[in-house]
Amino acid sequence: MKRADVVIVGGSAAGPVAGITVRRQYKDKSVILIRKEEQAKVMVPCGIPYIFGTVGSPDKNVIPDALLSNNGIELIIDEAVDIDRVAKTVKTAKGESVSYGKLILAIGSLPSRPPIPGMQLKNVFPVWKEAAYLANVLSAIQKAKDVVVIGGGFIGAETADECKKIGHCNVTIVEMLPHCLMLALDTEFAAKAEAKLKERGINIITDNGVKAILGDGQVREVELRNGDKLKADVVIVGIGAVPNNELAKKAGLKIGELGGIWVDSCQKTSDENIFAVGDCAEKTSFFTGRPSAVRLASVATNEARIAGANIEAPRRKNPGVIGVFATAFGDYAVASAGLTEKAATDAGYDVVSTEASAPDRHPGCIPDASEIKVKLIFDRKTQKLLGGEISGGTSTAELTNVIAMAIQNGLTAEDVALFQMGTHPLLTASPIAYPLVNAAEMALTKMGIIKEVSDPGNGDIASASA
Ligand SMILES: Cc1cc2nc3c(=O)[nH]c(=O)nc-3n(C[C@H](O)[C@H](O)[C@H](O)COP(=O)(O)OP(=O)(O)OC[C@H]3O[C@@H](n4cnc5c(N)ncnc54)[C@H](O)[C@@H]3O)c2cc1C
């Protein structure tokens, strides 16, 4: 029987990072990683939509296995089918038993499959993260005349945009909400992103749902709730993911309210020798402390870094999920961190929101400059930053990551207004017009705040505009 100090099940975003963290934090610990995918077949999960256009093939969208070997992690390609918590062993489909000191479950999620009649028809594709399956989806899209994408969230919108790049098919998104991307963006940002998708030739139907998928073995049409019918020879179902919890349920581990494996703030499950990370683990909102449905690769790797550090002693704590999203359609990018204004208002915050725009190069005539628009959302009571949304060019996603860092560290409008940024004409907005800082200054004005330095020293009084 094989044995390791730490056994990890799952080899996508979370599993390898958990293993690497164990090896960094506890150099003498042995690590075995068990995963289902063959060598060179683990998909970069966030790269999946780009297989259908930009990247062009599942084989080019692969997490390198050298990540494991370079870090001294032994790989077993097999499926874990049982956990014996008393004997501390994992049984595999090929009949092996692997003994663990600590076990980390990183078994991910499965695509949501809504109970719509016709889901079983040929060429109806929920987005599984499997190379052979995705090669089949790609081949069907390449032959299709009409592709319907169910769901206008990030997965659906990106997939639709990439399908359109193939060039010879009509692509239609069907979204239940008034706009695409509305779970992560306020209306004005979502509407603009949707307009960009339309400009790129994608048909978008909102405020409507799919009643049935129709066909004769193979999909032919999609029937909407209002009775309209759309021609379809391929349907992509991109409406999110549900935690893969079967193995944990079978082992008697506690399951959380939203179906994830229950974990504490150290990522430990109800068994003190077992941790869970990534899409399979229950999430808690950074803001409300309530269960959160946000499932992202960035969150998965963050949790993996927490669990990997905690296997011997509690070294890291998870403050809860902030939720940071980014996407791009051509040269237009849009991103968000934390709560939208709507979500913050719904959660009961007295919200102050502001917007500032500027070219992301200076002067604005520098080639490749794009207008960047920043919206910040603050809590009037504590003046803390709750969320931010940005649209613009390529700097959008990394500036949103700055916002996430500010939220995570509890920064206030005053802190953000005085944030010491670096600027350069070819790379950033001007320090005079820097939109993140200006949006924070405007929030201070809206909140009516003037701060006086208690001991000004040289006689200066630092003040924000009132
Ligand atoms: C199309 C698409 C686009 C996305 N884009 C983004 C993005 O841009 N940014 C972002 O942050 N997130 C994105 N996500 C979300 C992201 O993919 C997930 O959050 C991420 O994959 C979670 O990683 P994970 O390791 O927890 O789980 P998974 O990626 O689901 O991996 C689970 C792993 O466990 C293995 N496994 C499962 N059960 C067993 C078993 N019994 N035995 C052995 N192995 C097992 C699987 O084979 C796999 O290796 C996207 C998701 C999709 C579908």
XYZ file of C-alpha atoms and ligand atoms in Angstrom:
519
model
C 0.000 0.000 0.000
C 1.272 3.467 -0.899
C 1.510 6.026 1.890
C 2.137 9.779 2.111
C 2.030 12.370 4.867
C -0.419 14.303 2.728
C -2.681 12.801 0.070
C -4.562 15.163 -2.236
C -7.492 14.127 -4.414
C -7.981 16.411 -7.439
C -5.523 17.762 -9.979
C -6.953 20.962 -11.451
C -6.607 24.474 -9.965
C -6.796 23.637 -6.258
C -5.083 20.231 -5.875
C -1.594 21.050 -7.238
C -1.478 24.396 -5.382
C -2.354 22.643 -2.122
C 0.488 20.177 -2.804
C 3.003 22.889 -3.676
C 2.067 24.807 -0.522
C 2.568 21.720 1.654
C 5.991 21.183 0.083
C 6.900 24.866 0.632
C 5.699 25.047 4.215
C 6.713 21.547 5.398
C 9.783 20.529 3.385
C 10.028 17.012 4.832
C 6.415 15.990 4.148
C 5.682 13.508 1.365
C 2.769 14.336 -0.939
C 0.760 12.101 -3.289
C -1.814 13.617 -5.653
C -4.559 11.380 -7.065
C -6.478 12.628 -10.076
C -8.608 11.192 -12.843
C -7.047 12.900 -15.872
C -4.295 11.167 -17.842
C -0.880 12.841 -18.332
C -1.111 16.216 -20.130
C -4.917 16.168 -20.072
C -5.787 18.512 -17.181
C -7.572 21.517 -18.645
C -6.721 25.090 -17.600
C -10.291 25.570 -16.368
C -10.558 29.289 -17.146
C -9.114 28.666 -20.613
C -11.979 26.368 -21.638
C -14.061 28.993 -23.557
C -10.930 29.911 -25.547
C -10.565 26.339 -26.853
C -13.467 27.194 -29.192
C -11.700 30.170 -30.805
C -8.469 31.826 -29.664
C -6.612 28.741 -28.370
C -8.142 26.373 -30.892
C -7.771 22.970 -29.222
C -8.025 21.300 -25.782
C -4.451 20.015 -26.214
C -3.144 23.587 -26.059
C -5.136 24.401 -22.915
C -3.302 22.199 -20.451
C -1.898 22.611 -16.907
C 1.669 21.234 -17.168
C 2.310 18.052 -15.159
C 5.853 19.297 -14.470
C 4.219 21.468 -11.804
C 3.897 18.281 -9.738
C 7.204 16.552 -10.508
C 9.188 19.809 -10.090
C 7.760 20.135 -6.601
C 8.353 16.560 -5.491
C 4.690 15.537 -5.645
C 3.951 11.943 -6.670
C 1.090 11.581 -9.160
C -1.354 8.674 -9.192
C -3.775 8.672 -12.135
C -6.891 7.011 -10.797
C -10.307 7.807 -9.351
C -10.796 7.932 -5.581
C -13.960 5.968 -4.851
C -13.965 5.618 -1.070
C -12.434 7.140 2.041
C -11.960 4.982 5.144
C -11.691 7.643 7.850
C -10.790 5.163 10.583
C -7.998 3.403 8.677
C -7.108 6.760 7.011
C -6.991 5.311 3.522
C -8.341 6.284 0.127
C -9.542 3.456 -2.141
C -9.280 3.919 -5.892
C -11.249 2.593 -8.859
C -8.255 0.454 -9.920
C -8.307 -1.238 -6.491
C -5.373 0.552 -4.843
C -5.399 1.762 -1.252
C -3.432 4.893 -0.416
C -2.777 5.653 3.232
C -2.719 9.288 4.411
C -1.623 11.301 7.409
C -3.779 14.237 6.221
C -6.139 14.230 3.267
C -7.004 17.273 1.139
C -10.092 16.994 -1.049
C -9.882 19.200 -4.146
C -12.474 17.321 -6.190
C -14.055 20.388 -7.763
C -17.465 20.876 -9.265
C -19.790 19.536 -11.928
C -21.621 21.730 -14.437
C -25.156 22.664 -13.374
C -27.648 20.761 -15.452
C -31.096 22.400 -15.231
C -34.156 20.130 -15.394
C -35.087 21.315 -18.904
C -36.739 18.723 -21.189
C -34.330 17.769 -23.987
C -31.089 18.082 -22.004
C -30.208 14.507 -23.099
C -30.316 15.324 -26.846
C -27.169 14.984 -28.953
C -25.150 18.217 -29.187
C -26.484 19.669 -25.908
C -23.326 20.383 -23.946
C -23.004 21.352 -20.283
C -19.393 22.556 -19.839
C -17.485 19.549 -18.445
C -13.777 20.211 -17.852
C -12.577 17.138 -19.765
C -10.239 17.235 -22.773
C -11.911 14.495 -24.882
C -15.406 15.862 -24.183
C -14.301 19.405 -25.100
C -12.710 18.158 -28.340
C -16.142 16.749 -29.195
C -17.840 20.086 -28.354
C -15.324 21.939 -30.540
C -15.938 19.609 -33.459
C -19.743 20.069 -33.130
C -19.376 23.882 -33.008
C -17.133 23.835 -36.090
C -19.944 22.119 -38.040
C -22.819 24.144 -36.543
C -24.940 26.804 -38.241
C -26.838 27.884 -35.118
C -25.379 27.794 -31.617
C -27.532 28.683 -28.612
C -25.807 29.411 -25.307
C -27.994 29.072 -22.219
C -26.793 31.562 -19.598
C -25.231 34.990 -20.045
C -22.831 34.880 -17.104
C -19.055 34.864 -17.593
C -18.918 31.257 -18.901
C -21.805 31.764 -21.331
C -20.684 35.191 -22.587
C -17.058 34.098 -23.113
C -18.090 30.857 -24.800
C -20.516 32.699 -27.113
C -17.851 35.252 -28.069
C -15.338 32.505 -28.861
C -17.873 30.441 -30.883
C -18.529 33.557 -32.957
C -14.817 33.712 -33.807
C -15.221 30.486 -35.786
C -17.127 32.828 -38.062
C -19.754 30.787 -39.864
C -22.414 30.234 -37.192
C -25.166 32.336 -35.640
C -24.653 32.559 -31.901
C -27.459 33.456 -29.486
C -27.269 33.862 -25.715
C -30.455 33.311 -23.695
C -30.294 34.988 -20.279
C -33.017 35.104 -17.600
C -31.919 38.406 -16.026
C -32.401 41.829 -17.691
C -28.733 41.831 -18.825
C -25.796 39.460 -19.200
C -23.178 39.407 -16.380
C -25.625 40.987 -13.920
C -24.618 38.805 -10.974
C -21.193 40.471 -10.954
C -21.908 43.904 -12.427
C -24.335 46.757 -11.817
C -26.774 47.553 -14.623
C -24.716 50.252 -16.396
C -21.596 48.065 -16.632
C -23.584 44.948 -17.587
C -25.530 46.834 -20.283
C -22.299 48.202 -21.803
C -20.673 44.740 -21.832
C -23.808 43.325 -23.439
C -23.749 46.079 -26.092
C -20.122 45.106 -26.867
C -21.161 41.460 -27.324
C -23.939 42.566 -29.699
C -21.463 44.717 -31.663
C -19.402 41.537 -32.076
C -22.338 39.836 -33.796
C -23.870 37.868 -30.925
C -27.666 37.776 -30.609
C -28.776 38.305 -27.026
C -32.177 37.478 -25.606
C -32.667 38.626 -22.000
C -35.543 38.472 -19.510
C -36.378 35.081 -20.938
C -35.570 31.469 -20.164
C -35.428 28.136 -21.933
C -38.569 26.012 -21.587
C -37.448 23.031 -23.651
C -34.768 21.800 -25.987
C -36.383 20.133 -28.996
C -35.074 17.585 -31.466
C -35.200 14.091 -32.879
C -32.258 12.503 -31.091
C -30.155 15.512 -32.074
C -31.048 19.066 -30.954
C -32.931 21.095 -33.595
C -34.585 23.967 -31.685
C -34.711 25.746 -28.349
C -38.135 26.798 -27.095
C -38.213 29.885 -24.892
C -40.571 30.606 -22.015
C -42.446 33.166 -24.122
C -43.098 30.490 -26.778
C -40.517 31.730 -29.312
C -38.350 29.056 -30.935
C -34.692 29.379 -31.953
C -32.957 27.137 -34.475
C -30.092 25.251 -32.839
C -27.740 22.496 -33.885
C -25.546 23.003 -30.814
C -26.619 24.113 -27.327
C -24.043 25.084 -24.716
C -25.325 25.109 -21.130
C -23.268 27.661 -19.208
C -25.218 28.335 -16.053
C -22.631 27.642 -13.369
C -21.377 24.740 -11.324
C -22.409 22.636 -8.332
C -19.952 21.213 -5.799
C -18.826 17.632 -6.364
C -19.694 16.273 -2.930
C -20.471 12.559 -3.484
C -17.159 11.179 -2.175
C -17.434 13.366 0.934
C -21.078 12.457 1.523
C -20.222 8.771 1.236
C -17.461 9.280 3.822
C -19.955 10.916 6.205
C -18.401 14.386 6.104
C -20.659 17.316 6.954
C -22.110 19.100 3.911
C -22.861 22.849 3.961
C -26.083 24.723 3.174
C -25.166 25.269 -0.511
C -23.961 21.692 -1.065
C -20.226 22.228 -0.611
C -18.159 20.157 1.809
C -18.414 22.061 5.124
C -15.102 23.607 6.223
C -13.963 25.902 9.026
C -11.850 29.008 8.420
C -8.712 26.786 8.247
C -10.339 24.714 5.427
C -10.684 21.763 7.802
C -13.758 19.547 7.306
C -15.781 17.891 10.072
C -12.939 15.297 10.224
C -9.788 16.809 11.728
C -7.561 14.854 9.329
C -9.373 15.960 6.186
C -9.356 19.371 4.485
C -11.416 20.531 1.493
C -10.532 23.287 -0.958
C -11.762 24.779 -4.204
C -15.123 24.284 -5.897
C -15.992 21.226 -3.774
C -15.744 23.212 -0.503
C -18.495 25.374 0.982
C -17.744 29.100 0.797
C -18.535 31.919 3.195
C -19.010 35.521 2.102
C -16.304 37.951 3.275
C -19.050 40.543 3.805
C -21.979 38.713 5.384
C -20.407 35.546 6.794
C -23.262 33.688 5.049
C -22.748 30.781 2.594
C -21.613 32.061 -0.801
C -22.102 30.505 -4.239
C -18.992 32.154 -5.754
C -16.836 29.401 -7.296
C -13.670 30.578 -9.038
C -10.212 29.231 -9.810
C -8.696 32.201 -7.971
C -10.705 31.320 -4.853
C -9.788 27.626 -5.249
C -6.040 28.350 -5.278
C -6.379 30.757 -2.353
C -8.088 28.066 -0.282
C -5.421 25.574 -1.387
C -2.712 27.922 -0.040
C -4.601 28.119 3.244
C -5.160 24.355 3.649
C -1.613 23.474 2.551
C -0.206 25.722 5.265
C -2.560 24.369 7.936
C -2.020 20.625 7.674
C 0.229 20.507 10.729
C -0.802 23.630 12.642
C -3.281 26.482 12.005
C -1.090 29.009 10.191
C -3.586 30.683 7.835
C -7.243 31.679 8.035
C -9.784 32.217 5.296
C -11.512 35.597 5.729
C -14.275 34.577 3.283
C -14.851 35.069 -0.407
C -14.668 38.580 -1.860
C -15.425 37.421 -5.434
C -13.237 38.954 -8.134
C -14.303 38.577 -11.770
C -12.814 39.762 -15.036
C -13.453 39.171 -18.697
C -12.779 40.701 -22.090
C -14.571 40.835 -25.416
C -11.976 41.909 -27.958
C -10.161 44.937 -26.574
C -13.004 45.797 -24.168
C -12.510 44.461 -20.649
C -14.818 44.566 -17.659
C -14.177 43.392 -14.117
C -15.508 43.605 -10.587
C -14.434 42.893 -7.032
C -16.628 42.515 -3.983
C -20.234 43.670 -3.800
C -22.079 45.444 -6.585
C -24.086 48.472 -5.504
C -27.246 46.360 -5.784
C -25.823 43.482 -3.740
C -24.523 45.897 -1.084
C -27.895 47.655 -0.854
C -29.708 44.293 -0.691
C -27.334 43.241 2.121
C -28.473 46.296 4.102
C -25.484 48.624 3.693
C -26.031 52.393 3.439
C -24.085 52.690 0.209
C -22.103 55.584 -1.226
C -21.059 54.967 -4.829
C -18.965 57.108 -7.146
C -17.524 56.867 -10.642
C -14.418 58.365 -12.217
C -13.021 57.958 -15.720
C -9.707 58.741 -17.377
C -7.548 57.472 -20.235
C -5.335 54.614 -19.026
C -2.253 56.276 -20.562
C -1.134 59.897 -20.339
C -1.401 62.069 -22.279
C -4.509 60.420 -23.716
C -3.103 60.633 -27.264
C -0.554 57.861 -26.442
C -1.229 54.963 -28.839
C -3.356 52.131 -27.366
C -4.848 54.389 -24.666
C -8.384 53.395 -23.660
C -10.841 55.152 -21.430
C -10.995 53.381 -18.080
C -14.078 53.811 -15.902
C -13.976 52.991 -12.203
C -16.976 52.674 -9.913
C -16.378 52.320 -6.190
C -18.936 51.298 -3.593
C -18.402 52.298 0.050
C -20.248 51.690 3.296
C -21.301 55.135 4.581
C -21.165 53.964 8.212
C -17.578 52.664 8.275
C -16.376 54.363 5.043
C -14.905 50.976 4.095
C -14.641 49.898 0.481
C -17.203 47.179 -0.319
C -16.782 46.774 -4.042
C -15.562 48.123 -7.322
C -16.294 47.735 -11.007
C -14.009 48.729 -13.844
C -14.348 48.792 -17.619
C -11.717 49.733 -20.149
C -8.587 48.280 -21.675
C -6.010 45.726 -20.630
C -5.204 47.323 -17.244
C -8.769 46.678 -16.071
C -8.250 43.268 -14.460
C -5.109 44.113 -12.492
C -6.610 47.391 -11.222
C -9.607 45.367 -10.055
C -7.169 43.127 -8.177
C -5.913 46.269 -6.397
C -9.512 46.963 -5.375
C -9.828 43.408 -4.049
C -6.673 43.871 -1.976
C -8.098 47.135 -0.576
C -11.379 45.436 0.349
C -9.618 42.465 1.951
C -7.576 44.838 4.104
C -10.574 46.910 5.169
C -9.399 50.142 3.517
C -11.615 53.227 3.800
C -12.326 55.956 1.221
C -9.589 58.065 2.861
C -7.077 55.183 2.575
C -7.882 54.679 -1.117
C -7.736 58.440 -1.811
C -4.212 58.490 -0.352
C -3.100 55.217 -1.960
C 0.470 55.666 -3.243
C 0.380 54.506 -6.834
C 3.119 54.484 -9.452
C 2.340 55.971 -12.857
C 3.953 56.095 -16.269
C 2.720 57.616 -19.568
C 2.982 54.356 -21.525
C 1.499 52.184 -18.787
C -1.046 53.929 -16.547
C -3.498 56.774 -16.118
C -2.050 60.110 -15.091
C -1.478 60.683 -11.360
C -3.764 63.744 -11.641
C -6.661 61.825 -13.157
C -5.979 58.397 -11.571
C -9.584 57.143 -11.507
C -9.331 54.854 -8.477
C -8.088 57.725 -6.325
C -10.499 60.263 -7.807
C -13.485 57.964 -7.224
C -12.421 57.669 -3.564
C -12.004 61.459 -3.261
C -15.499 61.887 -4.702
C -16.847 59.410 -2.148
C -15.325 61.457 0.674
C -17.069 64.522 -0.750
C -20.372 62.642 -0.951
C -19.959 61.432 2.618
C -19.139 65.000 3.741
C -15.878 63.963 5.366
C -13.008 66.314 6.196
C -10.242 64.729 8.228
C -7.982 66.840 10.370
C -4.544 65.602 11.390
C -4.487 65.690 15.204
C -0.851 66.850 15.348
C -0.179 68.582 12.046
C 3.485 69.181 12.974
C 4.439 71.645 10.277
C 1.101 73.378 10.569
C -0.459 71.761 7.531
C -3.924 70.425 7.817
C -4.604 67.413 5.624
C -8.079 67.712 4.270
C -10.194 65.887 1.799
C -12.688 67.816 -0.273
C -15.996 68.341 1.442
C -15.815 27.525 -18.859
C -15.306 27.986 -17.530
C -14.600 29.180 -17.436
C -14.126 29.612 -16.199
N -13.416 30.788 -16.136
C -12.895 31.198 -14.959
C -12.093 32.376 -14.869
O -11.857 33.071 -15.869
N -11.580 32.722 -13.656
C -11.804 31.973 -12.534
O -11.294 32.318 -11.466
N -12.582 30.850 -12.584
C -13.133 30.448 -13.756
N -13.894 29.303 -13.815
C -14.134 28.552 -12.572
C -13.000 27.563 -12.355
O -12.923 26.742 -13.463
C -13.209 26.723 -11.114
O -13.444 27.546 -10.015
C -11.964 25.867 -10.877
O -11.820 24.935 -11.910
C -12.046 25.131 -9.537
O -10.912 24.352 -9.418
P -10.926 23.024 -8.520
O -9.533 22.494 -8.561
O -11.535 23.327 -7.214
O -11.929 22.027 -9.234
P -12.013 21.399 -10.693
O -11.391 22.310 -11.698
O -13.435 21.004 -10.886
O -11.090 20.108 -10.618
C -11.408 18.972 -9.870
C -10.307 17.959 -10.011
O -10.633 16.840 -9.191
C -10.553 15.649 -9.950
N -11.453 14.672 -9.335
C -12.765 14.830 -9.033
N -13.244 13.737 -8.413
C -12.202 12.878 -8.322
C -12.061 11.579 -7.782
N -13.077 10.953 -7.189
N -10.846 10.981 -7.864
C -9.782 11.608 -8.444
N -9.875 12.840 -8.979
C -11.070 13.469 -8.907
C -10.897 16.075 -11.358
O -10.498 15.111 -12.272
C -10.115 17.395 -11.404
O -8.750 17.141 -11.606
C -14.383 28.856 -15.043
C -15.112 27.654 -15.133
C -15.552 27.220 -16.366
C -16.326 25.936 -16.454
